[in-house]
C-alpha cells in the first residue's frame, strides 16, 4: 500500500460509550490515609475523571492534532501511522523520533515546530529538520497489530524501510527515549550506513550491567547505578514484570475500564517525570487525557504492552554502536545511565546533563531538548 494521508476522526459512538463508562465508575475501597505509595491516588484520580467526563473536549484536541501532517503506510502487513513535517530551512536534515510507553507520538507534539522551524524560536534556520514521528506498531493509530515478534529490533527495521523506501531519504538522523531509545539504538547498530548520528534521552535498563557477578572492575558510578536501579525495579518495576510476562491478562482490564487505563498511565507520568510529586507542575489535565485518549479510542492498551513481552523473550543482543551518539541526561528521569558504561558501548560524542526535566522530556522541557538536538546534529549535516 502506498502512503496515504491520515486524519483522526473518532466515531461518536466511541465517545458516547466512553461517557457512559465514566458515568458508571465503581471505585475500590482504600486503606485510611492512602496516598500514592500503593498506586494512583484516588483523590487525584477522581478529580481527573470528573474533568474528563465534564470538561475535557476531545474534538478540540482532535482538531489540533489534525493540524499535523499525518499519514499511514502498510509495511510487512503492519499499518504504521506517522507525522511528517517538512523543515523550514535551506537544507533540512531528516530526523525520525521514536516515543515509548506509556506515552505516544504525542510526546513530540511540542518539539516538532522547534525542530522544523528553529528560526521561529530564536534559532538558526540552518538547523532545521524534516521531522518524522511514527507511532510504534501496536500504539495509537498504528493499531490492529496481531502478529508476534514486534520488538525493538523489528521496529527499527520498519523505520529503515519507512525512511528509505517510502520517504526517499538515503541518510537521516534518529532520536528517542524509553522504547524509542531501544529502537534508535537497534537502528544504528544494524544500519549505521543510513545514519548521520543518534540522540538519546536514556539508555534504558542496562540488564547486562545489573547481571554482573564480579563487580571488582566496575567504577563507582556503575556500582551506584546497580544499587539505584535495582532498588527502582524493586519499588517501581511491577508494571514491567506484568507487561513482560502476562500482557494479555492485563489487557482485559485496561481495555474495558477507562479509569483503570488512566490509573495505570498517570502513575508513571507522576513517578517518572520531574513534577516533584505534583502532576500539574509538568502536565496539564488536557495533555494527560489526550495521551490516555489515544490509547482508549484506538483500543491499544493491550497491544502496546506486548512490546515488553517481545523485548524480554525475542530481542536479539545489541553490540557496540559506532554511529556518533549524543546523550541528554535529565535529572528527574529514572535509571540515569553511567557515562563510563555508555562510552564503552556507544560512540559517545556528546554528553550533556540538563538542568531539569524527567522521562517525558519533550513534553516537560521541549526547549532545552530541542536545543540539545539541534546542537548535536549541527556537525553531522552534509
mmCIF file of C-alpha atoms in Angstrom:
data_model
loop_
_atom_site.group_PDB
_atom_site.id
_atom_site.type_symbol
_atom_site.label_atom_id
_atom_site.label_comp_id
_atom_site.label_asym_id
_atom_site.label_seq_id
_atom_site.Cartn_x
_atom_site.Cartn_y
_atom_site.Cartn_z
ATOM 1 C CA UNK A 1 0.000 0.000 0.000
ATOM 2 C CA UNK A 2 1.294 3.471 -0.811
ATOM 3 C CA UNK A 3 1.451 6.268 1.701
ATOM 4 C CA UNK A 4 -1.974 7.740 2.410
ATOM 5 C CA UNK A 5 -2.883 10.920 4.210
ATOM 6 C CA UNK A 6 -4.477 10.354 7.584
ATOM 7 C CA UNK A 7 -6.842 12.391 9.722
ATOM 8 C CA UNK A 8 -8.134 11.433 13.151
ATOM 9 C CA UNK A 9 -11.887 11.126 13.467
ATOM 10 C CA UNK A 10 -13.138 9.076 16.366
ATOM 11 C CA UNK A 11 -16.726 7.874 15.850
ATOM 12 C CA UNK A 12 -19.359 9.475 18.056
ATOM 13 C CA UNK A 13 -20.319 6.008 19.266
ATOM 14 C CA UNK A 14 -16.858 5.559 20.829
ATOM 15 C CA UNK A 15 -17.156 8.854 22.704
ATOM 16 C CA UNK A 16 -20.691 8.047 23.838
ATOM 17 C CA UNK A 17 -19.549 4.668 25.150
ATOM 18 C CA UNK A 18 -16.701 6.378 26.998
ATOM 19 C CA UNK A 19 -19.075 8.863 28.605
ATOM 20 C CA UNK A 20 -21.298 6.018 29.787
ATOM 21 C CA UNK A 21 -18.329 4.262 31.384
ATOM 22 C CA UNK A 22 -17.157 7.466 33.086
ATOM 23 C CA UNK A 23 -20.693 7.964 34.409
ATOM 24 C CA UNK A 24 -20.758 4.474 35.936
ATOM 25 C CA UNK A 25 -17.421 4.036 37.700
ATOM 26 C CA UNK A 26 -17.099 1.530 40.526
ATOM 27 C CA UNK A 27 -14.370 2.814 42.840
ATOM 28 C CA UNK A 28 -12.304 0.496 45.060
ATOM 29 C CA UNK A 29 -12.140 0.764 48.829
ATOM 30 C CA UNK A 30 -8.818 2.046 50.154
ATOM 31 C CA UNK A 31 -6.861 1.966 53.377
ATOM 32 C CA UNK A 32 -7.059 5.056 55.528
ATOM 33 C CA UNK A 33 -4.567 7.812 54.688
ATOM 34 C CA UNK A 34 -3.596 6.035 51.487
ATOM 35 C CA UNK A 35 -1.671 8.253 49.080
ATOM 36 C CA UNK A 36 0.460 7.454 46.018
ATOM 37 C CA UNK A 37 2.691 4.900 47.749
ATOM 38 C CA UNK A 38 0.362 1.988 46.855
ATOM 39 C CA UNK A 39 -0.504 3.238 43.370
ATOM 40 C CA UNK A 40 -2.564 6.043 41.843
ATOM 41 C CA UNK A 41 -4.100 8.293 44.471
ATOM 42 C CA UNK A 42 -7.887 8.018 44.439
ATOM 43 C CA UNK A 43 -8.488 11.682 45.294
ATOM 44 C CA UNK A 44 -6.394 12.906 42.389
ATOM 45 C CA UNK A 45 -7.817 10.295 40.051
ATOM 46 C CA UNK A 46 -11.429 11.137 40.916
ATOM 47 C CA UNK A 47 -10.801 14.805 40.131
ATOM 48 C CA UNK A 48 -9.163 13.880 36.828
ATOM 49 C CA UNK A 49 -12.056 11.594 35.889
ATOM 50 C CA UNK A 50 -14.583 14.321 36.737
ATOM 51 C CA UNK A 51 -12.693 16.720 34.482
ATOM 52 C CA UNK A 52 -12.507 14.049 31.763
ATOM 53 C CA UNK A 53 -16.261 13.429 31.929
ATOM 54 C CA UNK A 54 -17.493 17.032 32.286
ATOM 55 C CA UNK A 55 -14.937 19.373 30.719
ATOM 56 C CA UNK A 56 -12.374 17.651 28.514
ATOM 57 C CA UNK A 57 -13.064 18.367 24.836
ATOM 58 C CA UNK A 58 -11.716 15.556 22.675
ATOM 59 C CA UNK A 59 -12.987 17.115 19.454
ATOM 60 C CA UNK A 60 -10.946 20.252 20.147
ATOM 61 C CA UNK A 61 -7.804 18.213 20.803
ATOM 62 C CA UNK A 62 -8.543 16.074 17.755
ATOM 63 C CA UNK A 63 -8.670 19.236 15.621
ATOM 64 C CA UNK A 64 -5.320 20.405 16.988
ATOM 65 C CA UNK A 65 -3.670 17.041 16.289
ATOM 66 C CA UNK A 66 -5.117 17.078 12.773
ATOM 67 C CA UNK A 67 -3.116 20.211 12.015
ATOM 68 C CA UNK A 68 -0.089 17.926 11.850
ATOM 69 C CA UNK A 69 0.710 16.304 8.501
ATOM 70 C CA UNK A 70 -0.231 12.708 9.283
ATOM 71 C CA UNK A 71 -0.013 9.611 7.128
ATOM 72 C CA UNK A 72 -0.409 5.847 7.219
ATOM 73 C CA UNK A 73 1.594 3.270 5.351
ATOM 74 C CA UNK A 74 1.377 -0.524 5.328
ATOM 75 C CA UNK A 75 4.737 -2.261 5.658
ATOM 76 C CA UNK A 76 5.041 -6.029 6.023
ATOM 77 C CA UNK A 77 1.349 -6.191 6.846
ATOM 78 C CA UNK A 78 1.678 -3.606 9.631
ATOM 79 C CA UNK A 79 -0.215 -0.310 9.356
ATOM 80 C CA UNK A 80 2.141 2.430 10.533
ATOM 81 C CA UNK A 81 0.862 5.898 11.391
ATOM 82 C CA UNK A 82 3.331 8.765 11.306
ATOM 83 C CA UNK A 83 3.699 12.526 11.288
ATOM 84 C CA UNK A 84 5.888 14.004 8.549
ATOM 85 C CA UNK A 85 6.547 17.722 8.905
ATOM 86 C CA UNK A 86 8.912 19.414 6.455
ATOM 87 C CA UNK A 87 11.620 21.717 7.734
ATOM 88 C CA UNK A 88 11.720 25.444 7.007
ATOM 89 C CA UNK A 89 15.382 25.972 6.291
ATOM 90 C CA UNK A 90 17.886 25.812 3.423
ATOM 91 C CA UNK A 91 18.677 22.111 3.849
ATOM 92 C CA UNK A 92 16.596 20.313 6.478
ATOM 93 C CA UNK A 93 18.085 17.136 7.953
ATOM 94 C CA UNK A 94 15.626 14.200 8.106
ATOM 95 C CA UNK A 95 15.065 13.148 11.730
ATOM 96 C CA UNK A 96 12.952 10.245 12.948
ATOM 97 C CA UNK A 97 11.753 10.495 16.566
ATOM 98 C CA UNK A 98 10.518 7.395 18.415
ATOM 99 C CA UNK A 99 8.343 7.502 21.510
ATOM 100 C CA UNK A 100 7.928 4.993 24.332
ATOM 101 C CA UNK A 101 5.364 3.726 26.835
ATOM 102 C CA UNK A 102 3.051 4.925 28.361
ATOM 103 C CA UNK A 103 3.274 7.946 26.106
ATOM 104 C CA UNK A 104 2.616 8.082 22.355
ATOM 105 C CA UNK A 105 3.558 10.140 19.345
ATOM 106 C CA UNK A 106 2.025 12.977 21.393
ATOM 107 C CA UNK A 107 5.347 13.025 23.308
ATOM 108 C CA UNK A 108 6.832 15.100 20.460
ATOM 109 C CA UNK A 109 3.905 17.420 19.695
ATOM 110 C CA UNK A 110 5.554 20.465 21.317
ATOM 111 C CA UNK A 111 9.024 19.863 19.952
ATOM 112 C CA UNK A 112 8.112 19.316 16.281
ATOM 113 C CA UNK A 113 7.849 23.042 15.370
ATOM 114 C CA UNK A 114 11.007 23.822 17.347
ATOM 115 C CA UNK A 115 12.906 21.405 15.109
ATOM 116 C CA UNK A 116 11.221 22.120 11.772
ATOM 117 C CA UNK A 117 11.297 25.896 12.172
ATOM 118 C CA UNK A 118 14.083 26.837 14.628
ATOM 119 C CA UNK A 119 14.156 30.457 13.432
ATOM 120 C CA UNK A 120 10.654 30.938 14.852
ATOM 121 C CA UNK A 121 12.071 30.063 18.279
ATOM 122 C CA UNK A 122 15.196 32.192 18.090
ATOM 123 C CA UNK A 123 17.362 29.523 16.450
ATOM 124 C CA UNK A 124 19.219 29.218 13.171
ATOM 125 C CA UNK A 125 17.205 28.130 10.094
ATOM 126 C CA UNK A 126 20.240 26.086 9.008
ATOM 127 C CA UNK A 127 19.485 23.785 11.979
ATOM 128 C CA UNK A 128 16.056 22.798 10.651
ATOM 129 C CA UNK A 129 14.855 19.195 10.302
ATOM 130 C CA UNK A 130 12.321 17.256 8.340
ATOM 131 C CA UNK A 131 10.656 15.607 11.340
ATOM 132 C CA UNK A 132 9.118 12.134 11.144
ATOM 133 C CA UNK A 133 7.280 10.837 14.221
ATOM 134 C CA UNK A 134 5.801 7.349 13.801
ATOM 135 C CA UNK A 135 3.516 5.586 16.225
ATOM 136 C CA UNK A 136 5.227 2.358 17.276
ATOM 137 C CA UNK A 137 3.249 -0.666 15.951
ATOM 138 C CA UNK A 138 0.555 -1.558 18.461
ATOM 139 C CA UNK A 139 0.432 2.027 19.785
ATOM 140 C CA UNK A 140 -2.187 4.628 18.949
ATOM 141 C CA UNK A 141 -3.076 4.893 15.297
ATOM 142 C CA UNK A 142 -0.568 2.173 14.327
ATOM 143 C CA UNK A 143 -3.253 -0.152 15.601
ATOM 144 C CA UNK A 144 -4.656 -3.518 14.557
ATOM 145 C CA UNK A 145 -1.428 -5.335 15.421
ATOM 146 C CA UNK A 146 -1.999 -9.100 15.611
ATOM 147 C CA UNK A 147 1.432 -10.592 14.923
ATOM 148 C CA UNK A 148 4.024 -11.681 17.460
ATOM 149 C CA UNK A 149 7.712 -10.763 17.311
ATOM 150 C CA UNK A 150 7.314 -6.965 17.181
ATOM 151 C CA UNK A 151 10.273 -5.974 19.353
ATOM 152 C CA UNK A 152 12.688 -3.026 19.243
ATOM 153 C CA UNK A 153 14.802 -4.632 16.522
ATOM 154 C CA UNK A 154 11.764 -5.336 14.327
ATOM 155 C CA UNK A 155 10.514 -1.762 14.695
ATOM 156 C CA UNK A 156 13.987 -0.477 13.773
ATOM 157 C CA UNK A 157 13.801 -2.455 10.508
ATOM 158 C CA UNK A 158 10.401 -0.916 9.765
ATOM 159 C CA UNK A 159 11.806 2.561 10.380
ATOM 160 C CA UNK A 160 14.715 1.913 8.000
ATOM 161 C CA UNK A 161 12.227 0.845 5.334
ATOM 162 C CA UNK A 162 9.923 3.792 6.023
ATOM 163 C CA UNK A 163 12.715 6.350 5.771
ATOM 164 C CA UNK A 164 14.467 4.945 2.701
ATOM 165 C CA UNK A 165 11.924 3.083 0.563
ATOM 166 C CA UNK A 166 8.804 5.081 1.333
ATOM 167 C CA UNK A 167 10.066 8.587 2.132
ATOM 168 C CA UNK A 168 13.144 8.514 -0.080
ATOM 169 C CA UNK A 169 15.825 9.564 2.395
ATOM 170 C CA UNK A 170 19.234 7.990 1.763
ATOM 171 C CA UNK A 171 20.703 9.352 5.002
ATOM 172 C CA UNK A 172 18.963 10.562 8.133
ATOM 173 C CA UNK A 173 19.203 11.166 11.890
ATOM 174 C CA UNK A 174 17.327 9.376 14.670
ATOM 175 C CA UNK A 175 16.412 10.134 18.277
ATOM 176 C CA UNK A 176 14.257 8.728 21.030
ATOM 177 C CA UNK A 177 13.668 7.823 24.636
ATOM 178 C CA UNK A 178 12.285 4.833 26.545
ATOM 179 C CA UNK A 179 11.281 2.224 23.925
ATOM 180 C CA UNK A 180 12.322 4.874 21.412
ATOM 181 C CA UNK A 181 15.868 4.726 22.753
ATOM 182 C CA UNK A 182 15.999 0.980 22.180
ATOM 183 C CA UNK A 183 14.555 1.242 18.674
ATOM 184 C CA UNK A 184 17.014 4.021 17.829
ATOM 185 C CA UNK A 185 19.989 2.003 19.073
ATOM 186 C CA UNK A 186 18.962 -1.084 17.076
ATOM 187 C CA UNK A 187 18.529 1.119 14.018
ATOM 188 C CA UNK A 188 22.063 2.459 14.499
ATOM 189 C CA UNK A 189 23.548 -0.992 15.158
ATOM 190 C CA UNK A 190 22.022 -2.688 12.121
ATOM 191 C CA UNK A 191 22.038 0.265 9.687
ATOM 192 C CA UNK A 192 24.975 2.551 10.512
ATOM 193 C CA UNK A 193 25.304 3.391 6.820
ATOM 194 C CA UNK A 194 21.934 5.173 6.908
ATOM 195 C CA UNK A 195 22.514 7.374 9.946
ATOM 196 C CA UNK A 196 24.344 10.644 10.450
ATOM 197 C CA UNK A 197 24.000 10.216 14.215
ATOM 198 C CA UNK A 198 21.611 9.298 17.009
ATOM 199 C CA UNK A 199 20.411 11.274 20.020
ATOM 200 C CA UNK A 200 19.126 9.585 23.194
ATOM 201 C CA UNK A 201 17.487 10.810 26.388
ATOM 202 C CA UNK A 202 18.142 7.498 28.166
ATOM 203 C CA UNK A 203 19.815 4.132 27.560
ATOM 204 C CA UNK A 204 17.043 2.010 29.035
ATOM 205 C CA UNK A 205 17.550 -0.514 31.809
ATOM 206 C CA UNK A 206 21.096 -1.855 31.363
ATOM 207 C CA UNK A 207 20.377 -5.502 32.135
ATOM 208 C CA UNK A 208 23.908 -6.680 31.335
ATOM 209 C CA UNK A 209 25.321 -4.340 33.973
ATOM 210 C CA UNK A 210 22.774 -5.381 36.583
ATOM 211 C CA UNK A 211 23.711 -9.019 35.940
ATOM 212 C CA UNK A 212 27.475 -8.585 36.509
ATOM 213 C CA UNK A 213 28.640 -11.009 39.215
ATOM 214 C CA UNK A 214 32.247 -9.861 39.677
ATOM 215 C CA UNK A 215 31.983 -6.147 40.372
ATOM 216 C CA UNK A 216 35.647 -5.526 41.187
ATOM 217 C CA UNK A 217 36.298 -3.823 37.838
ATOM 218 C CA UNK A 218 33.300 -1.514 37.929
ATOM 219 C CA UNK A 219 33.511 2.222 38.543
ATOM 220 C CA UNK A 220 31.802 3.983 41.449
ATOM 221 C CA UNK A 221 29.228 5.391 39.035
ATOM 222 C CA UNK A 222 28.440 1.925 37.710
ATOM 223 C CA UNK A 223 28.119 0.498 41.215
ATOM 224 C CA UNK A 224 25.788 3.371 42.128
ATOM 225 C CA UNK A 225 23.729 2.635 39.022
ATOM 226 C CA UNK A 226 23.374 -1.021 40.036
ATOM 227 C CA UNK A 227 22.250 -0.088 43.551
ATOM 228 C CA UNK A 228 19.842 2.637 42.494
ATOM 229 C CA UNK A 229 18.341 0.801 39.544
ATOM 230 C CA UNK A 230 17.942 -2.475 41.439
ATOM 231 C CA UNK A 231 16.050 -0.571 44.128
ATOM 232 C CA UNK A 232 13.977 1.251 41.490
ATOM 233 C CA UNK A 233 12.996 -2.063 39.855
ATOM 234 C CA UNK A 234 12.003 -3.453 43.265
ATOM 235 C CA UNK A 235 9.901 -0.372 44.064
ATOM 236 C CA UNK A 236 8.583 0.648 40.636
ATOM 237 C CA UNK A 237 9.073 -2.281 38.283
ATOM 238 C CA UNK A 238 5.823 -4.166 38.848
ATOM 239 C CA UNK A 239 4.333 -2.836 35.614
ATOM 240 C CA UNK A 240 7.373 -4.110 33.714
ATOM 241 C CA UNK A 241 7.119 -7.596 35.188
ATOM 242 C CA UNK A 242 3.433 -7.853 34.293
ATOM 243 C CA UNK A 243 3.788 -6.486 30.769
ATOM 244 C CA UNK A 244 6.813 -8.706 30.140
ATOM 245 C CA UNK A 245 5.054 -11.877 31.268
ATOM 246 C CA UNK A 246 1.241 -11.578 31.148
ATOM 247 C CA UNK A 247 0.314 -8.611 28.936
ATOM 248 C CA UNK A 248 -2.809 -10.356 27.706
ATOM 249 C CA UNK A 249 -4.277 -10.710 31.194
ATOM 250 C CA UNK A 250 -3.610 -7.028 31.876
ATOM 251 C CA UNK A 251 -5.185 -6.061 28.553
ATOM 252 C CA UNK A 252 -8.676 -7.160 29.569
ATOM 253 C CA UNK A 253 -8.864 -4.703 32.446
ATOM 254 C CA UNK A 254 -7.215 -1.758 30.662
ATOM 255 C CA UNK A 255 -9.336 -2.270 27.549
ATOM 256 C CA UNK A 256 -12.606 -2.426 29.484
ATOM 257 C CA UNK A 257 -12.086 0.363 32.020
ATOM 258 C CA UNK A 258 -11.066 3.917 31.102
ATOM 259 C CA UNK A 259 -10.469 4.645 34.801
ATOM 260 C CA UNK A 260 -8.200 1.611 35.079
ATOM 261 C CA UNK A 261 -6.301 2.757 31.997
ATOM 262 C CA UNK A 262 -5.931 6.281 33.364
ATOM 263 C CA UNK A 263 -4.710 4.988 36.727
ATOM 264 C CA UNK A 264 -2.150 2.717 35.049
ATOM 265 C CA UNK A 265 -0.756 5.554 32.945
ATOM 266 C CA UNK A 266 -0.819 8.614 35.210
ATOM 267 C CA UNK A 267 1.033 6.836 37.996
ATOM 268 C CA UNK A 268 4.000 6.544 35.627
ATOM 269 C CA UNK A 269 3.768 10.156 34.482
ATOM 270 C CA UNK A 270 3.944 11.236 38.115
ATOM 271 C CA UNK A 271 6.736 8.841 39.147
ATOM 272 C CA UNK A 272 8.975 9.248 36.107
ATOM 273 C CA UNK A 273 8.671 12.974 35.421
ATOM 274 C CA UNK A 274 10.312 15.926 37.145
ATOM 275 C CA UNK A 275 6.959 17.077 38.548
ATOM 276 C CA UNK A 276 8.106 16.912 42.208
ATOM 277 C CA UNK A 277 5.037 14.869 43.152
ATOM 278 C CA UNK A 278 2.531 17.277 41.577
ATOM 279 C CA UNK A 279 1.499 16.294 38.056
ATOM 280 C CA UNK A 280 0.263 19.826 37.361
ATOM 281 C CA UNK A 281 3.839 21.049 37.710
ATOM 282 C CA UNK A 282 4.732 19.311 34.416
ATOM 283 C CA UNK A 283 1.488 18.467 32.603
ATOM 284 C CA UNK A 284 -1.954 19.931 32.099
ATOM 285 C CA UNK A 285 -5.022 17.746 32.531
ATOM 286 C CA UNK A 286 -5.654 18.099 28.794
ATOM 287 C CA UNK A 287 -2.175 16.766 27.980
ATOM 288 C CA UNK A 288 -2.568 13.764 30.240
ATOM 289 C CA UNK A 289 -6.057 12.981 28.988
ATOM 290 C CA UNK A 290 -5.168 13.394 25.315
ATOM 291 C CA UNK A 291 -2.432 10.805 25.725
ATOM 292 C CA UNK A 292 -4.814 8.470 27.582
ATOM 293 C CA UNK A 293 -7.446 9.017 24.902
ATOM 294 C CA UNK A 294 -5.026 7.945 22.176
ATOM 295 C CA UNK A 295 -4.784 4.571 23.916
ATOM 296 C CA UNK A 296 -8.521 4.385 24.604
ATOM 297 C CA UNK A 297 -10.007 5.343 21.238
ATOM 298 C CA UNK A 298 -7.590 3.092 19.323
ATOM 299 C CA UNK A 299 -8.006 0.122 21.701
ATOM 300 C CA UNK A 300 -4.236 -0.252 22.037
ATOM 301 C CA UNK A 301 -3.786 -0.551 25.808
ATOM 302 C CA UNK A 302 -3.182 -4.275 25.337
ATOM 303 C CA UNK A 303 -1.199 -4.307 22.104
ATOM 304 C CA UNK A 304 1.167 -1.585 23.351
ATOM 305 C CA UNK A 305 2.050 -3.743 26.363
ATOM 306 C CA UNK A 306 3.133 -6.607 24.128
ATOM 307 C CA UNK A 307 6.410 -4.966 23.145
ATOM 308 C CA UNK A 308 7.610 -5.550 26.728
ATOM 309 C CA UNK A 309 6.913 -9.255 26.318
ATOM 310 C CA UNK A 310 8.675 -9.327 22.948
ATOM 311 C CA UNK A 311 11.690 -7.367 24.166
ATOM 312 C CA UNK A 312 12.040 -9.834 27.050
ATOM 313 C CA UNK A 313 11.608 -13.023 25.019
ATOM 314 C CA UNK A 314 12.619 -12.345 21.390
ATOM 315 C CA UNK A 315 15.038 -9.412 21.294
ATOM 316 C CA UNK A 316 18.497 -10.232 19.859
ATOM 317 C CA UNK A 317 21.635 -8.930 21.601
ATOM 318 C CA UNK A 318 22.972 -5.494 20.817
ATOM 319 C CA UNK A 319 26.664 -4.861 20.105
ATOM 320 C CA UNK A 320 28.864 -1.772 20.067
ATOM 321 C CA UNK A 321 27.222 1.179 18.299
ATOM 322 C CA UNK A 322 29.644 3.006 16.010
ATOM 323 C CA UNK A 323 27.268 5.763 14.915
ATOM 324 C CA UNK A 324 28.066 9.098 16.637
ATOM 325 C CA UNK A 325 25.789 9.320 19.675
ATOM 326 C CA UNK A 326 24.583 12.237 21.752
ATOM 327 C CA UNK A 327 23.027 11.729 25.179
ATOM 328 C CA UNK A 328 20.998 14.281 27.121
ATOM 329 C CA UNK A 329 20.539 13.210 30.745
ATOM 330 C CA UNK A 330 17.554 14.718 32.536
ATOM 331 C CA UNK A 331 17.838 14.775 36.347
ATOM 332 C CA UNK A 332 14.227 13.746 37.023
ATOM 333 C CA UNK A 333 14.457 10.645 34.829
ATOM 334 C CA UNK A 334 14.749 7.086 36.128
ATOM 335 C CA UNK A 335 17.804 4.796 35.927
ATOM 336 C CA UNK A 336 20.254 7.537 34.967
ATOM 337 C CA UNK A 337 22.971 5.823 32.893
ATOM 338 C CA UNK A 338 26.626 5.686 33.983
ATOM 339 C CA UNK A 339 28.727 7.556 31.447
ATOM 340 C CA UNK A 340 31.647 5.076 31.603
ATOM 341 C CA UNK A 341 29.411 2.178 30.585
ATOM 342 C CA UNK A 342 27.873 4.239 27.802
ATOM 343 C CA UNK A 343 31.283 5.170 26.411
ATOM 344 C CA UNK A 344 32.319 1.503 26.290
ATOM 345 C CA UNK A 345 29.196 0.526 24.368
ATOM 346 C CA UNK A 346 28.375 3.513 22.192
ATOM 347 C CA UNK A 347 30.372 6.070 20.230
ATOM 348 C CA UNK A 348 29.533 8.928 22.602
ATOM 349 C CA UNK A 349 30.438 12.274 21.050
ATOM 350 C CA UNK A 350 28.184 14.467 23.204
ATOM 351 C CA UNK A 351 27.003 14.033 26.806
ATOM 352 C CA UNK A 352 25.020 16.790 28.486
ATOM 353 C CA UNK A 353 23.323 16.846 31.869
ATOM 354 C CA UNK A 354 20.264 19.046 31.577
ATOM 355 C CA UNK A 355 19.105 21.461 34.294
ATOM 356 C CA UNK A 356 15.630 19.972 34.690
ATOM 357 C CA UNK A 357 13.158 17.537 33.174
ATOM 358 C CA UNK A 358 12.340 13.876 33.524
ATOM 359 C CA UNK A 359 11.470 10.819 31.480
ATOM 360 C CA UNK A 360 8.935 12.562 29.226
ATOM 361 C CA UNK A 361 11.481 15.149 28.209
ATOM 362 C CA UNK A 362 9.913 16.512 25.029
ATOM 363 C CA UNK A 363 6.661 17.168 26.901
ATOM 364 C CA UNK A 364 8.227 18.550 30.089
ATOM 365 C CA UNK A 365 11.069 20.703 28.793
ATOM 366 C CA UNK A 366 10.866 20.843 24.990
ATOM 367 C CA UNK A 367 13.002 23.957 24.598
ATOM 368 C CA UNK A 368 16.148 22.523 26.180
ATOM 369 C CA UNK A 369 15.763 19.188 24.408
ATOM 370 C CA UNK A 370 15.245 20.868 21.036
ATOM 371 C CA UNK A 371 18.355 22.985 21.617
ATOM 372 C CA UNK A 372 20.444 19.927 22.508
ATOM 373 C CA UNK A 373 19.237 18.033 19.426
ATOM 374 C CA UNK A 374 19.943 20.974 17.132
ATOM 375 C CA UNK A 375 23.434 21.460 18.552
ATOM 376 C CA UNK A 376 24.316 17.768 18.436
ATOM 377 C CA UNK A 377 23.365 17.236 14.802
ATOM 378 C CA UNK A 378 24.876 20.517 13.599
ATOM 379 C CA UNK A 379 28.261 18.927 12.956
ATOM 380 C CA UNK A 380 26.792 15.938 11.082
ATOM 381 C CA UNK A 381 24.998 17.929 8.406
ATOM 382 C CA UNK A 382 26.443 17.474 4.936
#
